[in-house]
Amino acid sequence: MSHRLDVTIESADGTRRDTQFVTERMYNLGSATRDPDTAVAHQQEVAKSGIHIAFDVPAPRIYPIALHALTSDEALFVQTDKTSGEVEIVLHMAEQLYVGVGSDHTDRALETVSIPGSKQACANHVAPVFWPYDEMRDSWDSCVMRSWVDGRLYQDVGVNVFIRPEDIIALVRKRVSSVPERDFTVFCGTFVSVDKALGYGAEWRYEMDAPETGRRIGATYQVIDILSEVKPEFRVPFFNPQRGKVA
């Protein structure tokens, strides 16, 4: 089984090539920072909403993700009003390593019960333009990622906070037994929001800026809560009120 995504490869000389990325496996990482202490602020941020990190598992933590969750569509469908995006480095290993940017959109209500489950409940949104990493290697640490929710700046972080792409690939190969030789995608973890609180909203926009090369990639998507379309008296509760578990 594999997933195909239409993308554009943008090279440093300005040439662009349309192609398809084939993904056979996808992984999301958590707490993938070079200095473990820099991940604490995001851990505290989610803890305010009752989300608890599995600290007994060595960081960065790895969440295998079903392939249908990978998308660059303009609309993203959810089933609660408590979901939020996370701007992240996206790596795709093909005939060479490519770098891009995406949003690990996450169901925060479900995350209080199961972090892996919450990662499956929403899509991994990705901007459909990628750069060859070999062309970015020397200037990589100058890149910056940002995200906005409903027009408000939500995250602003340099990629130098996170483990370098080549080291991420080596780490995933070491910790996961079934990583294919090529054709896999990795979302590389996120960072605390600018106001250190989870944000919610309908429109999410994110980007990666490469100031040394004058290039920028990114995307925008709309979140649609499809459960809200059902009249209130006919909605199945998201949580079982008797047992406090997901219905």
PDB file of C-alpha atoms in Angstrom:
ATOM      1  CA  MET A   1       0.000   0.000   0.000  1.00  0.00           C
ATOM      2  CA  SER A   2       1.211   3.490  -0.791  1.00  0.00           C
ATOM      3  CA  HIS A   3      -0.004   7.079  -1.000  1.00  0.00           C
ATOM      4  CA  ARG A   4       0.681   9.462  -3.894  1.00  0.00           C
ATOM      5  CA  LEU A   5       0.919  13.218  -3.471  1.00  0.00           C
ATOM      6  CA  ASP A   6       1.289  15.753  -6.282  1.00  0.00           C
ATOM      7  CA  VAL A   7       4.202  18.057  -5.471  1.00  0.00           C
ATOM      8  CA  THR A   8       6.560  20.543  -7.087  1.00  0.00           C
ATOM      9  CA  ILE A   9      10.312  20.309  -6.593  1.00  0.00           C
ATOM     10  CA  GLU A  10      11.812  23.792  -6.462  1.00  0.00           C
ATOM     11  CA  SER A  11      15.586  24.004  -6.957  1.00  0.00           C
ATOM     12  CA  ALA A  12      17.947  26.741  -5.844  1.00  0.00           C
ATOM     13  CA  ASP A  13      18.384  27.974  -9.429  1.00  0.00           C
ATOM     14  CA  GLY A  14      14.645  28.634  -9.674  1.00  0.00           C
ATOM     15  CA  THR A  15      13.732  25.644 -11.819  1.00  0.00           C
ATOM     16  CA  ARG A  16      10.549  23.814 -10.853  1.00  0.00           C
ATOM     17  CA  ARG A  17       9.575  20.242 -11.617  1.00  0.00           C
ATOM     18  CA  ASP A  18       6.141  18.713 -11.046  1.00  0.00           C
ATOM     19  CA  THR A  19       6.155  15.133  -9.820  1.00  0.00           C
ATOM     20  CA  GLN A  20       4.499  12.714  -7.408  1.00  0.00           C
ATOM     21  CA  PHE A  21       5.834  11.642  -4.045  1.00  0.00           C
ATOM     22  CA  VAL A  22       5.085   8.033  -3.186  1.00  0.00           C
ATOM     23  CA  THR A  23       4.769   7.415   0.559  1.00  0.00           C
ATOM     24  CA  GLU A  24       4.808   3.879   1.935  1.00  0.00           C
ATOM     25  CA  ARG A  25       5.188   4.861   5.590  1.00  0.00           C
ATOM     26  CA  MET A  26       4.665   8.072   7.552  1.00  0.00           C
ATOM     27  CA  TYR A  27       5.839   9.059  11.014  1.00  0.00           C
ATOM     28  CA  ASN A  28       5.194  12.041  13.271  1.00  0.00           C
ATOM     29  CA  LEU A  29       7.789  12.955  15.882  1.00  0.00           C
ATOM     30  CA  GLY A  30       7.347  14.618  19.247  1.00  0.00           C
ATOM     31  CA  SER A  31       9.935  16.525  21.298  1.00  0.00           C
ATOM     32  CA  ALA A  32      12.446  16.359  18.417  1.00  0.00           C
ATOM     33  CA  THR A  33      14.557  19.300  19.584  1.00  0.00           C
ATOM     34  CA  ARG A  34      18.360  19.373  19.657  1.00  0.00           C
ATOM     35  CA  ASP A  35      18.299  20.571  23.263  1.00  0.00           C
ATOM     36  CA  PRO A  36      15.681  18.546  25.200  1.00  0.00           C
ATOM     37  CA  ASP A  37      15.042  21.511  27.493  1.00  0.00           C
ATOM     38  CA  THR A  38      13.621  23.567  24.620  1.00  0.00           C
ATOM     39  CA  ALA A  39      10.758  21.079  24.290  1.00  0.00           C
ATOM     40  CA  VAL A  40       9.596  21.709  27.858  1.00  0.00           C
ATOM     41  CA  ALA A  41       7.589  24.842  26.994  1.00  0.00           C
ATOM     42  CA  HIS A  42       5.397  22.945  24.497  1.00  0.00           C
ATOM     43  CA  GLN A  43       4.991  20.097  26.977  1.00  0.00           C
ATOM     44  CA  GLN A  44       3.778  22.609  29.561  1.00  0.00           C
ATOM     45  CA  GLU A  45       1.531  24.240  26.959  1.00  0.00           C
ATOM     46  CA  VAL A  46      -0.358  21.026  26.199  1.00  0.00           C
ATOM     47  CA  ALA A  47      -0.408  20.004  29.877  1.00  0.00           C
ATOM     48  CA  LYS A  48      -2.640  23.032  30.566  1.00  0.00           C
ATOM     49  CA  SER A  49      -5.269  21.286  28.424  1.00  0.00           C
ATOM     50  CA  GLY A  50      -4.926  17.939  30.206  1.00  0.00           C
ATOM     51  CA  ILE A  51      -2.550  16.379  27.664  1.00  0.00           C
ATOM     52  CA  HIS A  52       0.264  14.369  29.208  1.00  0.00           C
ATOM     53  CA  ILE A  53       3.445  13.365  27.391  1.00  0.00           C
ATOM     54  CA  ALA A  54       4.806   9.810  27.805  1.00  0.00           C
ATOM     55  CA  PHE A  55       8.076  10.874  29.400  1.00  0.00           C
ATOM     56  CA  ASP A  56       9.052   7.262  30.090  1.00  0.00           C
ATOM     57  CA  VAL A  57       9.530   6.830  26.304  1.00  0.00           C
ATOM     58  CA  PRO A  58      12.821   8.356  25.056  1.00  0.00           C
ATOM     59  CA  ALA A  59      12.497  11.529  23.023  1.00  0.00           C
ATOM     60  CA  PRO A  60      11.899  12.136  20.257  1.00  0.00           C
ATOM     61  CA  ARG A  61       8.762  10.043  20.467  1.00  0.00           C
ATOM     62  CA  ILE A  62       7.602   8.393  17.239  1.00  0.00           C
ATOM     63  CA  TYR A  63       3.972   8.095  16.121  1.00  0.00           C
ATOM     64  CA  PRO A  64       3.315   5.953  13.022  1.00  0.00           C
ATOM     65  CA  ILE A  65       0.548   7.583  10.979  1.00  0.00           C
ATOM     66  CA  ALA A  66      -1.898   6.018   8.514  1.00  0.00           C
ATOM     67  CA  LEU A  67      -1.187   7.093   4.946  1.00  0.00           C
ATOM     68  CA  HIS A  68      -4.683   8.435   4.228  1.00  0.00           C
ATOM     69  CA  ALA A  69      -3.926  11.271   6.664  1.00  0.00           C
ATOM     70  CA  LEU A  70      -1.420  12.943   4.317  1.00  0.00           C
ATOM     71  CA  THR A  71      -2.990  15.773   2.327  1.00  0.00           C
ATOM     72  CA  SER A  72      -2.495  19.168   0.751  1.00  0.00           C
ATOM     73  CA  ASP A  73      -6.242  19.775   0.279  1.00  0.00           C
ATOM     74  CA  GLU A  74      -7.693  23.198   1.040  1.00  0.00           C
ATOM     75  CA  ALA A  75     -10.251  21.785   3.513  1.00  0.00           C
ATOM     76  CA  LEU A  76      -9.566  19.629   6.542  1.00  0.00           C
ATOM     77  CA  PHE A  77     -12.492  17.863   8.216  1.00  0.00           C
ATOM     78  CA  VAL A  78     -12.609  17.393  12.009  1.00  0.00           C
ATOM     79  CA  GLN A  79     -15.234  16.389  14.581  1.00  0.00           C
ATOM     80  CA  THR A  80     -14.654  18.808  17.470  1.00  0.00           C
ATOM     81  CA  ASP A  81     -14.004  22.515  17.842  1.00  0.00           C
ATOM     82  CA  LYS A  82     -10.861  21.731  19.852  1.00  0.00           C
ATOM     83  CA  THR A  83      -8.311  21.063  17.122  1.00  0.00           C
ATOM     84  CA  SER A  84      -5.175  22.991  16.274  1.00  0.00           C
ATOM     85  CA  GLY A  85      -2.299  23.009  13.831  1.00  0.00           C
ATOM     86  CA  GLU A  86       1.410  22.540  14.499  1.00  0.00           C
ATOM     87  CA  VAL A  87       3.889  23.911  11.977  1.00  0.00           C
ATOM     88  CA  GLU A  88       6.585  21.312  11.350  1.00  0.00           C
ATOM     89  CA  ILE A  89       9.527  20.440   9.139  1.00  0.00           C
ATOM     90  CA  VAL A  90       8.442  17.727   6.697  1.00  0.00           C
ATOM     91  CA  LEU A  91      10.995  15.313   5.255  1.00  0.00           C
ATOM     92  CA  HIS A  92      10.406  13.038   2.307  1.00  0.00           C
ATOM     93  CA  MET A  93      12.953  10.385   1.406  1.00  0.00           C
ATOM     94  CA  ALA A  94      12.853   9.461  -2.293  1.00  0.00           C
ATOM     95  CA  GLU A  95      15.861   9.129  -4.604  1.00  0.00           C
ATOM     96  CA  GLN A  96      17.274  11.840  -2.337  1.00  0.00           C
ATOM     97  CA  LEU A  97      16.105  13.711   0.755  1.00  0.00           C
ATOM     98  CA  TYR A  98      13.628  16.564   0.266  1.00  0.00           C
ATOM     99  CA  VAL A  99      12.544  19.143   2.853  1.00  0.00           C
ATOM    100  CA  GLY A 100       9.244  20.943   3.122  1.00  0.00           C
ATOM    101  CA  VAL A 101       6.829  22.312   5.686  1.00  0.00           C
ATOM    102  CA  GLY A 102       3.500  21.110   7.000  1.00  0.00           C
ATOM    103  CA  SER A 103       1.024  21.166   9.853  1.00  0.00           C
ATOM    104  CA  ASP A 104       0.405  18.186  12.113  1.00  0.00           C
ATOM    105  CA  HIS A 105      -3.214  19.094  12.814  1.00  0.00           C
ATOM    106  CA  THR A 106      -4.250  17.538  16.123  1.00  0.00           C
ATOM    107  CA  ASP A 107      -7.490  16.798  17.941  1.00  0.00           C
ATOM    108  CA  ARG A 108      -6.808  18.250  21.395  1.00  0.00           C
ATOM    109  CA  ALA A 109      -9.919  16.737  22.996  1.00  0.00           C
ATOM    110  CA  LEU A 110      -8.923  13.238  21.924  1.00  0.00           C
ATOM    111  CA  GLU A 111      -5.291  13.943  22.842  1.00  0.00           C
ATOM    112  CA  THR A 112      -6.258  14.042  26.533  1.00  0.00           C
ATOM    113  CA  VAL A 113      -7.101  10.332  26.188  1.00  0.00           C
ATOM    114  CA  SER A 114      -4.632   9.139  23.538  1.00  0.00           C
ATOM    115  CA  ILE A 115      -1.838  11.071  21.857  1.00  0.00           C
ATOM    116  CA  PRO A 116      -1.393   8.420  19.101  1.00  0.00           C
ATOM    117  CA  GLY A 117      -5.156   8.387  18.561  1.00  0.00           C
ATOM    118  CA  SER A 118      -5.314  12.168  18.268  1.00  0.00           C
ATOM    119  CA  LYS A 119      -2.627  12.091  15.583  1.00  0.00           C
ATOM    120  CA  GLN A 120      -4.749   9.672  13.532  1.00  0.00           C
ATOM    121  CA  ALA A 121      -7.956  11.693  13.970  1.00  0.00           C
ATOM    122  CA  CYS A 122      -6.798  14.686  11.910  1.00  0.00           C
ATOM    123  CA  ALA A 123      -4.811  15.051   8.727  1.00  0.00           C
ATOM    124  CA  ASN A 124      -1.134  15.768   8.269  1.00  0.00           C
ATOM    125  CA  HIS A 125      -1.325  18.831   6.047  1.00  0.00           C
ATOM    126  CA  VAL A 126       1.672  19.536   3.819  1.00  0.00           C
ATOM    127  CA  ALA A 127       2.610  22.374   1.480  1.00  0.00           C
ATOM    128  CA  PRO A 128       2.986  20.871  -2.028  1.00  0.00           C
ATOM    129  CA  VAL A 129       6.393  22.445  -2.755  1.00  0.00           C
ATOM    130  CA  PHE A 130       9.629  20.807  -1.577  1.00  0.00           C
ATOM    131  CA  TRP A 131      13.334  21.689  -1.757  1.00  0.00           C
ATOM    132  CA  PRO A 132      16.227  19.245  -2.299  1.00  0.00           C
ATOM    133  CA  TYR A 133      17.925  19.098   1.087  1.00  0.00           C
ATOM    134  CA  ASP A 134      21.420  18.908  -0.401  1.00  0.00           C
ATOM    135  CA  GLU A 135      20.870  22.440  -1.730  1.00  0.00           C
ATOM    136  CA  MET A 136      19.751  23.652   1.708  1.00  0.00           C
ATOM    137  CA  ARG A 137      22.257  21.843   3.887  1.00  0.00           C
ATOM    138  CA  ASP A 138      24.731  24.707   4.370  1.00  0.00           C
ATOM    139  CA  SER A 139      22.082  27.376   5.005  1.00  0.00           C
ATOM    140  CA  TRP A 140      19.543  25.124   6.734  1.00  0.00           C
ATOM    141  CA  ASP A 141      19.890  26.549  10.233  1.00  0.00           C
ATOM    142  CA  SER A 142      18.875  30.021   9.033  1.00  0.00           C
ATOM    143  CA  CYS A 143      15.395  28.853   7.983  1.00  0.00           C
ATOM    144  CA  VAL A 144      12.374  29.960  10.003  1.00  0.00           C
ATOM    145  CA  MET A 145       8.881  28.460  10.348  1.00  0.00           C
ATOM    146  CA  ARG A 146       5.735  30.381  11.215  1.00  0.00           C
ATOM    147  CA  SER A 147       2.040  29.654  11.514  1.00  0.00           C
ATOM    148  CA  TRP A 148      -1.111  31.753  11.857  1.00  0.00           C
ATOM    149  CA  VAL A 149      -4.625  30.928  13.040  1.00  0.00           C
ATOM    150  CA  ASP A 150      -7.430  33.169  11.775  1.00  0.00           C
ATOM    151  CA  GLY A 151      -4.798  35.771  10.868  1.00  0.00           C
ATOM    152  CA  ARG A 152      -3.084  35.779  14.276  1.00  0.00           C
ATOM    153  CA  LEU A 153       0.573  34.789  14.520  1.00  0.00           C
ATOM    154  CA  TYR A 154       0.584  31.478  16.371  1.00  0.00           C
ATOM    155  CA  GLN A 155       4.119  30.043  16.057  1.00  0.00           C
ATOM    156  CA  ASP A 156       7.482  31.531  15.108  1.00  0.00           C
ATOM    157  CA  VAL A 157      10.557  29.292  15.396  1.00  0.00           C
ATOM    158  CA  GLY A 158      13.888  28.660  13.697  1.00  0.00           C
ATOM    159  CA  VAL A 159      14.566  25.200  12.328  1.00  0.00           C
ATOM    160  CA  ASN A 160      17.842  25.242  14.281  1.00  0.00           C
ATOM    161  CA  VAL A 161      15.774  24.335  17.352  1.00  0.00           C
ATOM    162  CA  PHE A 162      15.080  20.913  15.846  1.00  0.00           C
ATOM    163  CA  ILE A 163      17.272  17.900  15.124  1.00  0.00           C
ATOM    164  CA  ARG A 164      18.832  18.227  11.677  1.00  0.00           C
ATOM    165  CA  PRO A 165      17.073  16.375   8.821  1.00  0.00           C
ATOM    166  CA  GLU A 166      19.856  13.855   8.171  1.00  0.00           C
ATOM    167  CA  ASP A 167      19.914  13.002  11.889  1.00  0.00           C
ATOM    168  CA  ILE A 168      16.130  12.597  11.960  1.00  0.00           C
ATOM    169  CA  ILE A 169      16.330  10.071   9.138  1.00  0.00           C
ATOM    170  CA  ALA A 170      19.084   8.136  10.934  1.00  0.00           C
ATOM    171  CA  LEU A 171      17.093   8.166  14.185  1.00  0.00           C
ATOM    172  CA  VAL A 172      13.899   6.866  12.538  1.00  0.00           C
ATOM    173  CA  ARG A 173      15.848   4.088  10.814  1.00  0.00           C
ATOM    174  CA  LYS A 174      17.360   3.099  14.169  1.00  0.00           C
ATOM    175  CA  ARG A 175      14.134   3.077  16.183  1.00  0.00           C
ATOM    176  CA  VAL A 176      11.595   1.725  13.673  1.00  0.00           C
ATOM    177  CA  SER A 177      12.004  -1.811  12.394  1.00  0.00           C
ATOM    178  CA  SER A 178      10.059  -1.516   9.133  1.00  0.00           C
ATOM    179  CA  VAL A 179      11.302   1.754   7.589  1.00  0.00           C
ATOM    180  CA  PRO A 180      11.546   1.323   3.800  1.00  0.00           C
ATOM    181  CA  GLU A 181      14.770   2.233   2.064  1.00  0.00           C
ATOM    182  CA  ARG A 182      12.961   5.139   0.401  1.00  0.00           C
ATOM    183  CA  ASP A 183       9.454   6.572  -0.096  1.00  0.00           C
ATOM    184  CA  PHE A 184       8.650   7.562   3.478  1.00  0.00           C
ATOM    185  CA  THR A 185       7.611  10.869   5.057  1.00  0.00           C
ATOM    186  CA  VAL A 186       8.450  12.320   8.469  1.00  0.00           C
ATOM    187  CA  PHE A 187       6.838  15.242  10.301  1.00  0.00           C
ATOM    188  CA  CYS A 188       9.549  16.466  12.641  1.00  0.00           C
ATOM    189  CA  GLY A 189       7.825  17.830  15.742  1.00  0.00           C
ATOM    190  CA  THR A 190       6.682  21.285  16.782  1.00  0.00           C
ATOM    191  CA  PHE A 191       7.427  24.155  19.166  1.00  0.00           C
ATOM    192  CA  VAL A 192       5.477  26.194  21.693  1.00  0.00           C
ATOM    193  CA  SER A 193       3.113  28.886  20.399  1.00  0.00           C
ATOM    194  CA  VAL A 194       4.039  32.550  20.766  1.00  0.00           C
ATOM    195  CA  ASP A 195       1.614  33.026  23.678  1.00  0.00           C
ATOM    196  CA  LYS A 196       2.282  29.558  25.182  1.00  0.00           C
ATOM    197  CA  ALA A 197      -1.340  28.431  24.864  1.00  0.00           C
ATOM    198  CA  LEU A 198      -3.065  26.100  22.421  1.00  0.00           C
ATOM    199  CA  GLY A 199      -4.995  27.975  19.747  1.00  0.00           C
ATOM    200  CA  TYR A 200      -8.182  27.067  17.926  1.00  0.00           C
ATOM    201  CA  GLY A 201      -9.694  28.496  14.780  1.00  0.00           C
ATOM    202  CA  ALA A 202     -11.022  27.958  11.278  1.00  0.00           C
ATOM    203  CA  GLU A 203      -8.163  29.128   9.046  1.00  0.00           C
ATOM    204  CA  TRP A 204      -4.595  27.903   9.439  1.00  0.00           C
ATOM    205  CA  ARG A 205      -1.657  29.214   7.456  1.00  0.00           C
ATOM    206  CA  TYR A 206       1.977  28.169   7.747  1.00  0.00           C
ATOM    207  CA  GLU A 207       5.276  28.747   5.999  1.00  0.00           C
ATOM    208  CA  MET A 208       9.001  28.055   5.916  1.00  0.00           C
ATOM    209  CA  ASP A 209      11.191  31.036   5.095  1.00  0.00           C
ATOM    210  CA  ALA A 210      14.767  30.590   3.818  1.00  0.00           C
ATOM    211  CA  PRO A 211      16.215  34.119   4.160  1.00  0.00           C
ATOM    212  CA  GLU A 212      19.672  33.268   2.850  1.00  0.00           C
ATOM    213  CA  THR A 213      18.208  32.097  -0.458  1.00  0.00           C
ATOM    214  CA  GLY A 214      15.175  34.401  -0.585  1.00  0.00           C
ATOM    215  CA  ARG A 215      12.742  31.503  -0.910  1.00  0.00           C
ATOM    216  CA  ARG A 216       9.563  30.678   0.949  1.00  0.00           C
ATOM    217  CA  ILE A 217       7.051  27.831   0.859  1.00  0.00           C
ATOM    218  CA  GLY A 218       3.776  27.348   2.694  1.00  0.00           C
ATOM    219  CA  ALA A 219       0.066  26.642   2.526  1.00  0.00           C
ATOM    220  CA  THR A 220      -3.343  27.574   3.933  1.00  0.00           C
ATOM    221  CA  TYR A 221      -6.235  25.291   4.859  1.00  0.00           C
ATOM    222  CA  GLN A 222      -9.697  25.660   6.332  1.00  0.00           C
ATOM    223  CA  VAL A 223     -10.903  23.513   9.229  1.00  0.00           C
ATOM    224  CA  ILE A 224     -14.485  22.272   8.966  1.00  0.00           C
ATOM    225  CA  ASP A 225     -16.156  20.761  12.029  1.00  0.00           C
ATOM    226  CA  ILE A 226     -18.508  18.288  10.387  1.00  0.00           C
ATOM    227  CA  LEU A 227     -20.069  17.175  13.688  1.00  0.00           C
ATOM    228  CA  SER A 228     -21.493  20.682  14.095  1.00  0.00           C
ATOM    229  CA  GLU A 229     -23.619  20.065  10.986  1.00  0.00           C
ATOM    230  CA  VAL A 230     -25.732  17.567  12.947  1.00  0.00           C
ATOM    231  CA  LYS A 231     -28.490  19.236  14.969  1.00  0.00           C
ATOM    232  CA  PRO A 232     -27.481  19.340  18.670  1.00  0.00           C
ATOM    233  CA  GLU A 233     -30.170  16.942  19.874  1.00  0.00           C
ATOM    234  CA  PHE A 234     -28.971  14.297  17.410  1.00  0.00           C
ATOM    235  CA  ARG A 235     -25.195  14.484  17.961  1.00  0.00           C
ATOM    236  CA  VAL A 236     -23.459  11.461  19.442  1.00  0.00           C
ATOM    237  CA  PRO A 237     -21.295  12.699  22.358  1.00  0.00           C
ATOM    238  CA  PHE A 238     -17.606  12.817  21.512  1.00  0.00           C
ATOM    239  CA  PHE A 239     -16.878  11.447  25.000  1.00  0.00           C
ATOM    240  CA  ASN A 240     -18.920   8.804  26.793  1.00  0.00           C
ATOM    241  CA  PRO A 241     -20.381  10.797  29.729  1.00  0.00           C
ATOM    242  CA  GLN A 242     -20.607   7.726  31.993  1.00  0.00           C
ATOM    243  CA  ARG A 243     -17.086   6.421  31.497  1.00  0.00           C
ATOM    244  CA  GLY A 244     -15.196   9.495  30.385  1.00  0.00           C
ATOM    245  CA  LYS A 245     -13.877   7.715  27.321  1.00  0.00           C
ATOM    246  CA  VAL A 246     -14.192   8.315  23.638  1.00  0.00           C
ATOM    247  CA  ALA A 247     -17.572   7.192  22.304  1.00  0.00           C
TER     248      ALA A 247
END
